[in-house]
Coordinates of N, CA and C in Angstrom, one line a residue:
M1 N 45.4 41.9 55.0 CA 45.0 43.1 54.5 C 43.7 43.2 55.4
S2 N 43.3 44.0 55.8 CA 41.8 44.6 56.1 C 40.5 44.9 55.2
T3 N 39.9 44.5 55.4 CA 38.7 45.2 54.4 C 37.6 45.2 55.2
A4 N 36.5 46.5 55.2 CA 35.5 46.7 55.8 C 34.6 45.8 55.0
V5 N 33.4 45.0 55.9 CA 32.9 44.3 55.3 C 31.2 44.3 56.2
E6 N 30.1 43.8 55.9 CA 29.0 43.6 57.0 C 28.7 42.2 56.9
V7 N 28.0 41.6 58.0 CA 27.9 40.5 58.7 C 26.0 40.7 58.4
V8 N 25.3 40.2 57.2 CA 24.1 40.4 56.7 C 23.4 39.4 57.3
A9 N 23.8 38.2 58.0 CA 22.9 37.2 58.7 C 23.6 36.0 59.4
L10 N 23.0 35.8 60.7 CA 24.2 34.9 61.3 C 22.9 33.8 61.4
H11 N 23.5 32.4 61.1 CA 22.3 31.3 61.2 C 22.9 30.2 62.1
V12 N 22.0 30.0 63.1 CA 22.5 28.7 63.8 C 20.8 28.1 64.1
S13 N 21.2 26.8 63.7 CA 20.2 25.7 63.7 C 20.3 24.5 64.6
P14 N 19.4 24.0 65.5 CA 19.5 22.9 66.2 C 19.6 21.5 65.1
V15 N 19.0 21.6 64.1 CA 18.5 20.5 63.2 C 18.7 20.9 61.9
H16 N 19.1 19.6 61.0 CA 18.9 20.2 59.5 C 17.6 20.2 58.7
A17 N 17.6 21.4 58.1 CA 16.4 21.5 57.4 C 16.3 20.9 56.2
Y18 N 17.5 20.5 55.8 CA 17.3 19.9 54.2 C 18.0 18.5 54.4
E19 N 16.8 17.8 54.7 CA 17.4 16.2 55.1 C 16.2 15.5 54.3
G20 N 16.2 14.8 53.1 CA 15.6 13.7 52.4 C 15.3 14.2 51.4
R21 N 14.4 14.1 50.5 CA 14.5 14.5 49.2 C 13.8 16.1 49.2
P22 N 14.4 16.8 48.3 CA 13.8 18.3 48.1 C 12.7 18.4 47.3
A23 N 11.9 17.0 46.9 CA 10.8 17.1 46.3 C 9.7 17.3 47.4
D24 N 9.9 16.9 48.5 CA 9.3 17.0 49.6 C 9.2 18.4 50.7
G25 N 10.6 18.7 49.8 CA 10.0 20.3 51.0 C 11.2 20.1 52.4
P26 N 11.7 21.4 52.7 CA 12.3 21.1 53.8 C 11.4 20.7 55.1
R27 N 12.2 20.1 56.3 CA 11.8 20.3 57.8 C 11.6 21.8 58.3
P28 N 10.6 21.9 59.2 CA 10.1 22.9 60.2 C 11.7 23.3 60.5
D29 N 12.1 24.3 61.0 CA 12.9 24.8 62.1 C 12.0 24.6 63.6
P30 N 13.0 24.1 64.2 CA 12.3 24.2 65.6 C 12.2 25.5 66.2
G31 N 12.8 26.0 66.2 CA 13.0 27.7 66.7 C 13.7 28.5 65.6
P32 N 13.5 30.0 66.1 CA 14.4 30.8 65.5 C 15.5 30.2 64.9
V33 N 16.4 30.7 63.9 CA 17.3 30.5 63.4 C 18.6 31.2 63.0
S34 N 17.2 32.8 62.9 CA 18.4 33.9 62.2 C 18.5 34.7 63.8
R35 N 19.9 34.8 64.0 CA 20.6 35.3 65.2 C 20.8 36.9 65.0
D36 N 20.9 37.7 66.3 CA 21.6 39.1 66.0 C 22.9 39.0 66.2
H37 N 23.3 37.9 66.9 CA 24.6 37.5 67.6 C 24.5 36.0 67.7
V38 N 26.0 35.5 67.9 CA 26.5 34.5 67.5 C 27.5 34.1 68.4
V39 N 27.5 33.1 69.1 CA 28.5 32.8 70.4 C 29.6 31.8 69.9
V40 N 30.9 31.9 69.5 CA 31.6 31.3 69.0 C 32.7 30.4 69.9
R41 N 33.3 28.9 69.6 CA 33.8 28.5 70.6 C 34.8 27.7 69.8
A42 N 36.2 28.3 70.2 CA 37.5 27.4 69.4 C 37.3 26.1 69.4
G43 N 37.5 25.8 68.4 CA 37.1 24.3 67.8 C 36.1 24.0 67.6
L44 N 34.7 24.5 68.3 CA 34.0 23.8 68.6 C 32.5 24.1 67.6
G45 N 32.6 25.5 67.5 CA 31.8 26.0 66.5 C 30.7 26.8 67.0
L46 N 29.8 26.9 66.5 CA 29.2 28.2 67.4 C 27.8 27.3 68.4
V47 N 27.6 28.2 69.2 CA 27.0 27.1 70.5 C 25.3 27.3 69.8
G48 N 25.0 26.2 70.3 CA 23.4 25.9 69.8 C 23.1 25.2 68.2
D49 N 24.5 25.5 67.4 CA 24.3 24.8 66.0 C 24.3 23.5 66.1
R50 N 23.7 22.7 65.4 CA 23.6 21.1 65.1 C 24.9 20.8 64.7
Y51 N 25.8 21.5 64.3 CA 27.7 21.5 64.3 C 28.6 21.6 65.3
F52 N 28.1 22.3 66.5 CA 28.9 22.5 67.6 C 29.0 21.1 68.4
N53 N 30.4 21.4 68.7 CA 31.1 20.0 69.2 C 30.9 18.7 68.7
H54 N 30.7 18.4 67.0 CA 30.4 17.4 66.6 C 31.7 16.8 66.1
P55 N 32.2 15.5 66.3 CA 33.3 14.8 65.6 C 33.6 15.2 64.4
A56 N 32.6 14.7 63.7 CA 32.4 14.6 62.5 C 32.7 16.2 61.6
H57 N 32.6 17.4 62.5 CA 32.3 18.2 61.9 C 33.8 19.0 62.7
R58 N 34.5 18.7 63.1 CA 35.1 19.7 63.7 C 36.0 21.0 62.9
T59 N 36.5 20.2 61.7 CA 37.2 21.1 61.2 C 36.4 21.7 60.2
A60 N 34.7 21.6 60.1 CA 34.0 22.1 59.2 C 33.0 22.9 59.9
A61 N 32.6 23.2 61.1 CA 31.7 23.6 62.1 C 31.0 24.8 61.5
V62 N 31.7 25.9 61.1 CA 31.2 27.2 60.8 C 31.5 27.3 59.4
T63 N 30.2 27.9 58.1 CA 30.4 28.0 57.2 C 29.9 29.4 56.9
V64 N 30.9 30.1 56.3 CA 30.8 31.2 55.6 C 30.7 31.8 54.4
F65 N 29.6 32.6 54.5 CA 29.2 33.0 52.9 C 29.5 34.3 52.2
A66 N 29.3 33.9 51.2 CA 29.5 35.8 50.7 C 27.6 36.2 50.2
V67 N 27.1 36.8 50.3 CA 25.7 37.3 50.0 C 25.9 37.7 48.5
E68 N 27.0 37.8 47.9 CA 26.9 38.5 46.5 C 26.7 37.3 45.6
A69 N 27.1 36.4 46.2 CA 26.4 34.7 45.5 C 25.4 34.6 44.8
L70 N 24.5 35.0 45.9 CA 22.9 35.3 46.1 C 22.7 36.7 44.7
E71 N 23.6 37.2 44.8 CA 22.8 38.4 43.8 C 23.2 37.9 42.4
H72 N 24.4 36.7 42.5 CA 24.8 36.0 41.2 C 23.5 35.1 40.4
V73 N 23.3 34.4 41.4 CA 22.2 33.3 41.0 C 20.8 34.3 40.7
A74 N 20.4 35.2 41.0 CA 19.3 36.2 40.8 C 19.2 36.6 39.4
D75 N 20.4 37.1 39.1 CA 20.9 37.9 37.5 C 20.9 36.7 37.0
G76 N 21.4 35.5 37.1 CA 21.9 34.5 35.9 C 20.4 33.8 35.7
L77 N 19.8 33.7 36.8 CA 18.3 32.9 36.8 C 17.3 33.6 36.6
G78 N 17.7 34.8 36.4 CA 16.4 36.2 35.8 C 15.3 35.8 37.2
L79 N 15.5 36.0 38.3 CA 14.9 36.3 39.2 C 14.9 37.3 39.6
S80 N 13.3 37.9 40.1 CA 12.6 39.2 40.3 C 13.5 39.7 41.8
T81 N 13.9 38.7 42.6 CA 14.0 39.2 43.9 C 15.4 38.4 44.2
V82 N 16.5 38.8 45.0 CA 17.5 37.9 45.3 C 16.9 37.5 46.5
P83 N 17.2 36.1 46.7 CA 16.7 35.2 47.6 C 17.4 35.7 48.9
G84 N 17.0 35.4 50.2 CA 17.0 36.0 51.4 C 18.8 35.0 51.6
P85 N 19.1 35.7 52.5 CA 20.8 35.2 52.9 C 20.4 33.9 53.6
L86 N 19.4 34.0 54.6 CA 19.5 32.4 55.0 C 19.1 31.2 54.3
V87 N 18.4 31.1 53.3 CA 18.3 30.0 52.4 C 19.2 29.2 52.2
V88 N 20.5 29.7 52.2 CA 21.6 28.8 51.9 C 22.3 27.8 53.3
R89 N 21.4 28.3 53.9 CA 21.9 27.4 55.5 C 23.4 27.5 56.0
R90 N 23.9 28.9 55.4 CA 25.3 29.2 56.0 C 25.4 30.0 57.4
N91 N 26.4 29.7 58.0 CA 26.1 30.3 59.8 C 26.2 31.9 59.4
V92 N 27.5 32.2 58.7 CA 27.7 33.8 58.8 C 27.8 34.2 57.3
V93 N 27.1 35.0 57.0 CA 26.7 35.6 55.5 C 27.5 36.9 55.6
L94 N 28.2 37.1 54.9 CA 28.6 38.1 54.6 C 28.6 39.2 53.2
R95 N 28.9 40.4 53.5 CA 29.1 41.2 52.3 C 30.1 42.4 52.2
G96 N 31.1 41.8 51.0 CA 31.9 43.0 51.1 C 33.4 42.0 51.1
F97 N 33.5 41.1 50.8 CA 34.4 39.7 50.9 C 34.2 38.6 49.8
D98 N 35.2 38.2 49.0 CA 35.2 37.0 48.5 C 35.6 36.1 48.8
V99 N 34.6 35.5 50.4 CA 35.3 34.0 50.6 C 35.6 32.8 50.0
D100 N 34.8 32.7 48.6 CA 35.3 31.6 48.2 C 36.6 31.9 47.7
G101 N 37.4 32.8 47.5 CA 38.5 33.0 47.1 C 39.6 32.8 48.1
L102 N 39.0 32.2 49.2 CA 40.1 31.9 50.4 C 40.8 30.7 50.1
D103 N 42.1 30.6 50.3 CA 42.8 29.1 50.1 C 42.4 28.1 51.5
R104 N 42.2 26.9 51.0 CA 42.3 25.7 52.1 C 43.7 26.4 53.3
D105 N 42.7 26.1 54.2 CA 44.0 26.3 55.2 C 44.5 27.5 55.7
A106 N 43.5 29.0 54.7 CA 43.5 29.9 55.0 C 43.5 30.4 56.5
V107 N 43.9 31.4 57.2 CA 43.3 31.7 58.4 C 43.0 33.8 58.1
F108 N 41.5 33.7 58.8 CA 41.2 35.1 58.4 C 40.5 35.3 60.0
T109 N 40.5 36.6 59.9 CA 39.7 37.3 61.6 C 38.8 37.9 61.0
L110 N 37.7 38.1 61.7 CA 36.5 38.8 61.7 C 36.5 39.5 63.1
D111 N 36.2 40.6 62.9 CA 35.7 41.6 64.1 C 34.5 42.4 64.1
T112 N 33.5 42.4 64.9 CA 32.4 43.1 64.6 C 32.0 43.7 66.0
G113 N 33.3 43.8 66.7 CA 33.3 44.9 67.5 C 33.4 44.5 69.2
D114 N 33.4 42.9 69.1 CA 33.4 42.5 70.4 C 35.2 42.0 70.4
G115 N 35.8 42.0 69.7 CA 36.7 41.6 69.5 C 36.9 40.7 68.2
P116 N 38.7 40.3 67.9 CA 38.2 39.6 66.5 C 38.4 37.9 66.6
V117 N 37.6 37.4 66.0 CA 38.2 36.0 66.4 C 38.0 35.3 64.6
R118 N 39.3 34.3 65.0 CA 40.1 33.9 63.8 C 39.3 32.5 63.2
F119 N 39.2 32.2 62.2 CA 38.9 31.0 61.5 C 40.0 30.6 60.8
R120 N 39.9 29.3 60.5 CA 40.9 28.6 59.6 C 39.9 27.9 58.4
T121 N 40.1 27.9 57.1 CA 39.1 27.3 56.3 C 39.6 26.1 56.1
H122 N 38.8 25.1 55.4 CA 38.9 23.9 55.6 C 38.8 23.6 54.2
R123 N 37.3 23.8 53.7 CA 36.8 23.3 52.2 C 35.7 23.8 51.8
P124 N 35.7 23.8 50.9 CA 34.3 24.8 50.1 C 33.3 24.0 50.8
A125 N 32.1 25.0 50.8 CA 30.9 24.4 51.3 C 29.8 24.1 49.7
N126 N 29.8 23.2 49.3 CA 29.5 23.0 47.8 C 27.9 23.2 48.2
P127 N 27.4 23.6 47.2 CA 26.0 23.9 47.1 C 25.2 22.0 46.8
C128 N 23.9 22.1 47.4 CA 23.6 20.8 46.8 C 21.9 21.3 45.8
G129 N 21.3 19.9 45.8 CA 20.4 20.0 44.6 C 19.1 20.8 45.6
W130 N 19.1 21.1 46.8 CA 18.2 21.6 47.7 C 17.7 23.0 47.2
M131 N 19.3 23.4 46.9 CA 19.0 25.0 46.3 C 18.1 25.0 45.1
N132 N 17.9 23.9 44.4 CA 17.1 23.7 43.2 C 15.8 23.6 43.8
A133 N 15.5 23.2 45.0 CA 14.2 23.3 45.3 C 13.8 24.6 46.3
V134 N 15.0 25.2 47.1 CA 14.0 26.8 47.7 C 14.7 28.1 47.2
I135 N 15.7 27.8 46.4 CA 15.6 29.1 45.4 C 15.2 29.0 44.2
A136 N 15.2 28.3 43.0 CA 14.8 28.1 42.1 C 15.5 26.9 41.2
P137 N 14.9 26.4 39.9 CA 15.6 25.7 39.5 C 16.5 25.9 38.8
G138 N 18.0 25.1 38.6 CA 19.3 25.7 38.3 C 20.3 26.4 39.7
A139 N 19.6 26.8 40.4 CA 20.5 27.3 41.6 C 21.4 26.7 41.9
M140 N 21.4 25.4 42.1 CA 22.8 24.8 42.4 C 23.9 24.8 41.3
R141 N 23.7 25.1 40.0 CA 24.2 25.0 39.1 C 25.0 26.6 39.3
A142 N 24.2 27.5 39.4 CA 24.3 28.8 39.6 C 25.3 29.3 40.6
L143 N 25.4 28.5 42.2 CA 26.4 28.8 42.8 C 27.5 28.0 43.0
R144 N 27.5 26.8 42.2 CA 28.9 26.0 42.0 C 30.2 26.9 41.9
G145 N 30.9 26.9 42.8 CA 32.4 27.6 43.3 C 32.1 29.1 44.0
R146 N 30.6 29.0 44.6 CA 30.4 30.3 45.4 C 29.6 29.6 46.4
G147 N 30.0 28.6 47.3 CA 29.0 28.1 48.1 C 29.2 28.5 49.7
G148 N 30.3 29.5 49.4 CA 31.1 29.3 50.7 C 31.7 28.4 51.4
K149 N 32.8 28.9 52.3 CA 33.9 28.0 53.1 C 33.7 27.3 54.3
R150 N 34.0 26.2 54.6 CA 33.6 25.5 55.6 C 34.9 25.6 56.9
C151 N 34.7 26.1 57.7 CA 36.0 26.9 58.8 C 35.9 26.2 60.0
V152 N 36.9 26.7 60.9 CA 37.0 26.0 62.3 C 37.5 27.1 62.6
P153 N 36.9 27.2 63.8 CA 36.9 28.8 64.5 C 38.0 28.6 65.5
L154 N 39.1 29.4 65.5 CA 40.5 29.2 66.4 C 40.6 30.4 67.5
D155 N 39.1 30.4 68.0 CA 39.0 31.4 69.0 C 37.6 31.5 69.8
D156 N 37.6 31.7 70.8 CA 35.9 32.0 71.6 C 35.8 33.4 71.5
G157 N 34.4 34.0 71.1 CA 34.3 35.2 70.8 C 32.7 35.6 70.5
L158 N 32.4 36.3 69.7 CA 31.0 36.8 69.7 C 31.0 37.4 68.4
L159 N 30.2 37.1 67.6 CA 29.8 37.6 66.1 C 28.4 38.4 66.2
R160 N 28.3 39.7 65.7 CA 27.0 40.3 65.7 C 26.8 40.6 64.2
L161 N 25.5 40.6 64.0 CA 25.1 41.4 62.6 C 25.3 42.7 62.3
G162 N 26.0 43.4 61.4 CA 26.1 44.8 61.2 C 27.9 44.9 60.3
P163 N 28.1 46.2 60.5 CA 29.6 46.5 60.2 C 30.8 45.6 60.8
A164 N 31.7 45.2 60.0 CA 33.0 44.4 60.6 C 34.3 44.8 59.8
T165 N 35.2 43.8 60.5 CA 36.3 43.8 59.8 C 36.9 42.8 59.5
L166 N 37.3 42.5 58.3 CA 37.7 41.3 58.1 C 39.3 41.4 57.5
T167 N 39.9 40.4 58.1 CA 41.4 40.9 57.8 C 41.9 39.3 57.5
A168 N 42.6 39.1 56.3 CA 42.9 37.8 55.4 C 44.3 37.9 55.4

């Protein structure tokens, strides 16, 4: 089944900004983390990301997230604005598809215009206590079951911001 989606954010960071205690605040990122495109390598992840070719994360090197989860958080917590899509630190943020509804080991394809890139889901990307610090108190609980999926890329390719087709 093919679905028209939108890639609303792409995030690649060489370091983990949410380390230590949430009360101390996140580390500053060493450079731009928001991208207009990312290079995907089969079995390795996103070029330039901290989990690229990291043995412990081979089956979970890319995180995919639905921006609608942030809209749910904003509604549920009574926030005046929806948090920006990069605050959750997921690599690929989509609009228009229930990412959390994908089963473990499901294969889906994302095509942003440069050819299809297949991913295999591995496990949920569970939210952590940092969400309460960077979004609002209660955000971690509001994101339970809506934190996205950790995936392994099965193809080399390129993903871009904007309209895309997701086939699941």
